[in-house]
PDB file of C-alpha atoms in Angstrom:
ATOM      1  CA  MET A 931     -43.006  -5.812   5.329  1.00  0.00           C
ATOM      2  CA  ILE A 932     -41.418  -8.208   2.785  1.00  0.00           C
ATOM      3  CA  SER A 933     -41.893 -11.066   2.944  1.00  0.00           C
ATOM      4  CA  ARG A 934     -38.646 -13.077   4.099  1.00  0.00           C
ATOM      5  CA  ARG A 935     -40.225 -15.048   0.406  1.00  0.00           C
ATOM      6  CA  VAL A 936     -39.947 -11.940  -1.638  1.00  0.00           C
ATOM      7  CA  LEU A 937     -36.475 -11.690  -0.657  1.00  0.00           C
ATOM      8  CA  THR A 938     -34.943 -14.893  -1.312  1.00  0.00           C
ATOM      9  CA  LEU A 939     -36.555 -15.095  -4.187  1.00  0.00           C
ATOM     10  CA  GLY A 940     -34.508 -11.035  -4.796  1.00  0.00           C
ATOM     11  CA  ALA A 941     -31.658 -12.506  -3.952  1.00  0.00           C
ATOM     12  CA  PHE A 942     -31.723 -16.156  -5.972  1.00  0.00           C
ATOM     13  CA  GLY A 943     -32.224 -13.120  -8.607  1.00  0.00           C
ATOM     14  CA  GLY A 944     -29.040 -11.324  -8.172  1.00  0.00           C
ATOM     15  CA  ALA A 945     -27.504 -14.260  -7.857  1.00  0.00           C
ATOM     16  CA  VAL A 946     -28.756 -15.797 -11.361  1.00  0.00           C
ATOM     17  CA  LEU A 947     -28.141 -12.239 -12.493  1.00  0.00           C
ATOM     18  CA  GLY A 948     -24.436 -12.329 -11.561  1.00  0.00           C
ATOM     19  CA  TRP A 949     -24.046 -15.413 -12.880  1.00  0.00           C
ATOM     20  CA  PHE A 950     -24.961 -15.169 -16.006  1.00  0.00           C
ATOM     21  CA  ALA A 951     -22.977 -12.188 -16.536  1.00  0.00           C
ATOM     22  CA  MET A 952     -20.088 -13.953 -15.775  1.00  0.00           C
ATOM     23  CA  ARG A 953     -19.784 -16.972 -17.916  1.00  0.00           C
ATOM     24  CA  THR A 954     -21.606 -14.400 -21.285  1.00  0.00           C
ATOM     25  CA  ARG A 955     -20.206 -13.147 -23.883  1.00  0.00           C
ATOM     26  CA  PRO A 956     -21.123  -9.577 -25.240  1.00  0.00           C
ATOM     27  CA  ALA A 957     -22.342 -10.532 -29.521  1.00  0.00           C
ATOM     28  CA  THR A 958     -19.454  -7.246 -29.887  1.00  0.00           C
ATOM     29  CA  ALA A 959     -16.900  -5.708 -28.446  1.00  0.00           C
ATOM     30  CA  THR A 960     -17.901  -2.549 -26.888  1.00  0.00           C
ATOM     31  CA  ALA A 961     -14.614  -0.444 -27.206  1.00  0.00           C
ATOM     32  CA  LYS A 962     -14.756   0.280 -31.096  1.00  0.00           C
ATOM     33  CA  GLY A 963     -10.786   0.935 -32.490  1.00  0.00           C
ATOM     34  CA  PRO A 964      -8.567   1.860 -34.120  1.00  0.00           C
ATOM     35  CA  PHE A 965      -6.625   0.865 -30.873  1.00  0.00           C
ATOM     36  CA  GLU A 966      -2.148   2.303 -31.464  1.00  0.00           C
ATOM     37  CA  ILE A 967      -2.073  -2.099 -30.129  1.00  0.00           C
ATOM     38  CA  THR A 968      -3.609  -3.816 -32.892  1.00  0.00           C
ATOM     39  CA  LYS A 969      -3.023  -7.450 -31.845  1.00  0.00           C
ATOM     40  CA  THR A 970      -4.334 -10.737 -34.079  1.00  0.00           C
ATOM     41  CA  GLU A 971      -6.827 -13.544 -31.377  1.00  0.00           C
ATOM     42  CA  ALA A 972      -3.805 -15.634 -31.685  1.00  0.00           C
ATOM     43  CA  GLU A 973      -1.155 -12.335 -30.542  1.00  0.00           C
ATOM     44  CA  TRP A 974      -3.397 -11.736 -27.686  1.00  0.00           C
ATOM     45  CA  LYS A 975      -2.889 -14.752 -26.555  1.00  0.00           C
ATOM     46  CA  LYS A 976       0.865 -15.394 -26.845  1.00  0.00           C
ATOM     47  CA  ILE A 977       1.578 -12.919 -24.639  1.00  0.00           C
ATOM     48  CA  LEU A 978      -1.395 -12.446 -21.427  1.00  0.00           C
ATOM     49  CA  THR A 979      -1.906 -15.617 -20.554  1.00  0.00           C
ATOM     50  CA  PRO A 980      -5.983 -18.042 -20.744  1.00  0.00           C
ATOM     51  CA  GLN A 981      -8.096 -15.865 -17.693  1.00  0.00           C
ATOM     52  CA  GLN A 982      -6.489 -12.374 -18.422  1.00  0.00           C
ATOM     53  CA  TYR A 983      -7.531 -12.741 -22.147  1.00  0.00           C
ATOM     54  CA  TYR A 984     -11.135 -13.759 -20.830  1.00  0.00           C
ATOM     55  CA  VAL A 985     -11.168 -10.560 -19.404  1.00  0.00           C
ATOM     56  CA  LEU A 986      -9.510  -8.202 -21.067  1.00  0.00           C
ATOM     57  CA  ARG A 987     -10.224  -9.272 -25.366  1.00  0.00           C
ATOM     58  CA  ASP A 988     -13.413 -11.682 -24.597  1.00  0.00           C
ATOM     59  CA  HIS A 989     -15.085  -8.541 -22.096  1.00  0.00           C
ATOM     60  CA  GLY A 990     -15.261 -11.343 -19.210  1.00  0.00           C
ATOM     61  CA  THR A 991     -15.455 -10.716 -15.117  1.00  0.00           C
ATOM     62  CA  GLU A 992     -13.085 -12.231 -12.590  1.00  0.00           C
ATOM     63  CA  ARG A 993     -15.220 -13.256  -9.396  1.00  0.00           C
ATOM     64  CA  ALA A 994     -14.530 -11.220  -6.341  1.00  0.00           C
ATOM     65  CA  PHE A 995     -12.946 -10.650  -4.105  1.00  0.00           C
ATOM     66  CA  THR A 996     -10.442 -13.582  -5.691  1.00  0.00           C
ATOM     67  CA  SER A 997      -7.257 -10.704  -7.548  1.00  0.00           C
ATOM     68  CA  PRO A 998      -5.308 -10.104  -4.744  1.00  0.00           C
ATOM     69  CA  LEU A 999      -4.682  -6.614  -5.909  1.00  0.00           C
ATOM     70  CA  ASP A1000      -8.022  -5.709  -4.480  1.00  0.00           C
ATOM     71  CA  LYS A1001      -5.946  -5.513  -1.354  1.00  0.00           C
ATOM     72  CA  ILE A1002      -2.427  -3.412  -2.304  1.00  0.00           C
ATOM     73  CA  TYR A1003      -2.733  -0.292  -1.255  1.00  0.00           C
ATOM     74  CA  ASP A1004       0.925   0.244  -1.511  1.00  0.00           C
ATOM     75  CA  PRO A1005       2.504   3.222  -3.482  1.00  0.00           C
ATOM     76  CA  GLY A1006       2.505   2.780  -7.603  1.00  0.00           C
ATOM     77  CA  THR A1007       0.753   2.652 -10.416  1.00  0.00           C
ATOM     78  CA  TYR A1008      -1.411   0.363 -12.087  1.00  0.00           C
ATOM     79  CA  HIS A1009      -0.872  -0.824 -15.444  1.00  0.00           C
ATOM     80  CA  CYS A1010      -2.887  -2.634 -18.740  1.00  0.00           C
ATOM     81  CA  ALA A1011      -2.141  -5.924 -18.402  1.00  0.00           C
ATOM     82  CA  GLY A1012      -2.699  -6.099 -22.297  1.00  0.00           C
ATOM     83  CA  CYS A1013       0.039  -3.020 -23.192  1.00  0.00           C
ATOM     84  CA  ASP A1014       1.452  -1.892 -19.899  1.00  0.00           C
ATOM     85  CA  THR A1015       0.219   1.396 -20.569  1.00  0.00           C
ATOM     86  CA  ALA A1016      -0.383   3.425 -16.580  1.00  0.00           C
ATOM     87  CA  LEU A1017      -4.284   4.060 -16.202  1.00  0.00           C
ATOM     88  CA  PHE A1018      -4.525   4.458 -12.526  1.00  0.00           C
ATOM     89  CA  SER A1019      -2.696   5.457  -9.129  1.00  0.00           C
ATOM     90  CA  SER A1020      -1.678   3.844  -5.622  1.00  0.00           C
ATOM     91  CA  ASP A1021      -3.017   7.955  -5.108  1.00  0.00           C
ATOM     92  CA  HIS A1022      -6.490   7.418  -5.815  1.00  0.00           C
ATOM     93  CA  LYS A1023      -7.609   2.998  -5.170  1.00  0.00           C
ATOM     94  CA  PHE A1024      -9.867   3.088  -2.036  1.00  0.00           C
ATOM     95  CA  ASP A1025     -11.714   0.007  -0.703  1.00  0.00           C
ATOM     96  CA  SER A1026     -14.793  -0.351  -1.487  1.00  0.00           C
ATOM     97  CA  ARG A1027     -15.604  -3.876  -0.423  1.00  0.00           C
ATOM     98  CA  THR A1028     -16.701  -4.757  -4.291  1.00  0.00           C
ATOM     99  CA  GLY A1029     -13.713  -7.256  -4.122  1.00  0.00           C
ATOM    100  CA  TRP A1030     -11.954  -6.034  -6.839  1.00  0.00           C
ATOM    101  CA  PRO A1031      -9.900  -3.208  -7.183  1.00  0.00           C
ATOM    102  CA  SER A1032     -11.511   0.024  -6.750  1.00  0.00           C
ATOM    103  CA  PHE A1033     -10.409   3.723  -7.647  1.00  0.00           C
ATOM    104  CA  TYR A1034     -11.678   6.882  -8.097  1.00  0.00           C
ATOM    105  CA  LYS A1035     -10.399   8.485 -11.343  1.00  0.00           C
ATOM    106  CA  PRO A1036      -8.088   6.980 -13.913  1.00  0.00           C
ATOM    107  CA  ILE A1037      -3.684   8.318 -13.871  1.00  0.00           C
ATOM    108  CA  SER A1038      -5.524  11.306 -17.076  1.00  0.00           C
ATOM    109  CA  ASP A1039      -8.611  11.378 -18.588  1.00  0.00           C
ATOM    110  CA  ASP A1040      -6.701  10.118 -21.790  1.00  0.00           C
ATOM    111  CA  VAL A1041      -6.074   6.621 -21.208  1.00  0.00           C
ATOM    112  CA  VAL A1042      -9.160   5.025 -20.903  1.00  0.00           C
ATOM    113  CA  GLY A1043     -12.561   4.496 -22.517  1.00  0.00           C
ATOM    114  CA  GLU A1044     -15.532   4.638 -22.550  1.00  0.00           C
ATOM    115  CA  SER A1045     -18.954   2.599 -24.177  1.00  0.00           C
ATOM    116  CA  THR A1046     -21.696   1.838 -22.941  1.00  0.00           C
ATOM    117  CA  ASP A1047     -22.709  -2.251 -22.650  1.00  0.00           C
ATOM    118  CA  TYR A1048     -25.564  -4.282 -21.570  1.00  0.00           C
ATOM    119  CA  VAL A1049     -25.189  -7.738 -20.866  1.00  0.00           C
ATOM    120  CA  ILE A1050     -26.108  -8.204 -17.791  1.00  0.00           C
ATOM    121  CA  GLY A1051     -29.479  -7.148 -19.361  1.00  0.00           C
ATOM    122  CA  TYR A1052     -29.217  -3.025 -18.051  1.00  0.00           C
ATOM    123  CA  PRO A1053     -26.794   0.109 -19.362  1.00  0.00           C
ATOM    124  CA  ARG A1054     -24.015   0.146 -17.416  1.00  0.00           C
ATOM    125  CA  THR A1055     -20.762   1.514 -18.632  1.00  0.00           C
ATOM    126  CA  GLU A1056     -17.495  -0.356 -19.705  1.00  0.00           C
ATOM    127  CA  VAL A1057     -14.075   0.871 -19.156  1.00  0.00           C
ATOM    128  CA  HIS A1058     -11.442  -0.281 -21.783  1.00  0.00           C
ATOM    129  CA  CYS A1059      -7.408   0.647 -22.658  1.00  0.00           C
ATOM    130  CA  ALA A1060      -7.628   3.527 -24.526  1.00  0.00           C
ATOM    131  CA  ARG A1061      -4.385   2.720 -25.816  1.00  0.00           C
ATOM    132  CA  CYS A1062      -4.917  -1.231 -26.770  1.00  0.00           C
ATOM    133  CA  GLY A1063      -9.101  -1.935 -26.245  1.00  0.00           C
ATOM    134  CA  GLY A1064      -8.244  -4.136 -22.919  1.00  0.00           C
ATOM    135  CA  HIS A1065     -11.382  -4.657 -21.527  1.00  0.00           C
ATOM    136  CA  GLN A1066     -11.126  -3.367 -17.761  1.00  0.00           C
ATOM    137  CA  GLY A1067     -14.189  -3.096 -15.458  1.00  0.00           C
ATOM    138  CA  HIS A1068     -16.941  -0.934 -15.184  1.00  0.00           C
ATOM    139  CA  VAL A1069     -17.426   2.767 -14.235  1.00  0.00           C
ATOM    140  CA  PHE A1070     -20.231   3.448 -11.160  1.00  0.00           C
ATOM    141  CA  ASN A1071     -21.211   6.829  -9.859  1.00  0.00           C
ATOM    142  CA  ASP A1072     -21.002   5.540  -6.419  1.00  0.00           C
ATOM    143  CA  GLY A1073     -18.184   6.256  -5.167  1.00  0.00           C
ATOM    144  CA  PRO A1074     -15.889   8.689  -3.385  1.00  0.00           C
ATOM    145  CA  ARG A1075     -15.599  12.342  -3.269  1.00  0.00           C
ATOM    146  CA  PRO A1076     -13.950  14.904  -4.908  1.00  0.00           C
ATOM    147  CA  THR A1077     -15.025  12.547  -8.594  1.00  0.00           C
ATOM    148  CA  GLY A1078     -18.451   9.932  -7.180  1.00  0.00           C
ATOM    149  CA  LEU A1079     -16.670   7.448  -9.563  1.00  0.00           C
ATOM    150  CA  ARG A1080     -15.642   4.345  -8.956  1.00  0.00           C
ATOM    151  CA  TYR A1081     -13.876   2.313 -11.022  1.00  0.00           C
ATOM    152  CA  CYS A1082     -14.641  -1.225 -10.594  1.00  0.00           C
ATOM    153  CA  ILE A1083     -11.708  -2.795 -12.733  1.00  0.00           C
ATOM    154  CA  ASN A1084     -10.722  -6.767 -12.444  1.00  0.00           C
ATOM    155  CA  GLY A1085      -6.646  -7.393 -11.345  1.00  0.00           C
ATOM    156  CA  LEU A1086      -6.674  -9.700 -13.985  1.00  0.00           C
ATOM    157  CA  ALA A1087      -6.561  -7.040 -16.554  1.00  0.00           C
ATOM    158  CA  LEU A1088      -3.984  -4.481 -13.739  1.00  0.00           C
ATOM    159  CA  ASN A1089      -0.118  -5.341 -13.719  1.00  0.00           C
ATOM    160  CA  PHE A1090       0.750  -3.496 -10.195  1.00  0.00           C
ATOM    161  CA  LYS A1091       4.083  -1.946 -10.629  1.00  0.00           C
ATOM    162  CA  PRO A1092       5.093  -0.559  -7.105  1.00  0.00           C
ATOM    163  CA  LYS A1093       6.343   3.481  -6.648  1.00  0.00           C
ATOM    164  CA  ASP A1094      10.820   3.335  -6.963  1.00  0.00           C
ATOM    165  CA  LYS A1095      12.411   3.964  -3.382  1.00  0.00           C
ATOM    166  CA  LYS A1096      15.115   5.142  -4.656  1.00  0.00           C
ATOM    167  CA  ALA A1097      13.873   6.927  -6.431  1.00  0.00           C
ATOM    168  CA  ALA A1098      10.931   8.408  -4.013  1.00  0.00           C
ATOM    169  CA  GLY A1099      14.209   9.319  -1.901  1.00  0.00           C
TER     170      GLY A1099
END
């Protein structure tokens, strides 16, 4: 039987790792270019909010359960907040109960890129926009069928565009 002390220490360790991951910038950016859209740091700062810049350009993570996009299930598409590329569809969105918008696949394989990051001490697969290199989040192997993948995406990295009801009708 596991003691309360062990459980408490495990929970504390997880909280410390989570805190560290949210406040640590990788030594180098993990998304490798060249990308179709490139901008200077000053240009990105002009078009992005400070929070978007932190996520998209500094590879940060927003706090769980803070994005309104986590609970939107209306028909539409989710676009990169940096370059407006359509990345995910509401058709592939699901409630992962993690606090971040989650999808089981991107709109197409060529709109996102993947690389490995070691920010929290072990390898994770980072997802970035293939057009501008903006950090979106991570992909994990614990998602639903048919892919078994969970694209855990920062809401700050996305803009939701509802499906045009007139065009659909």
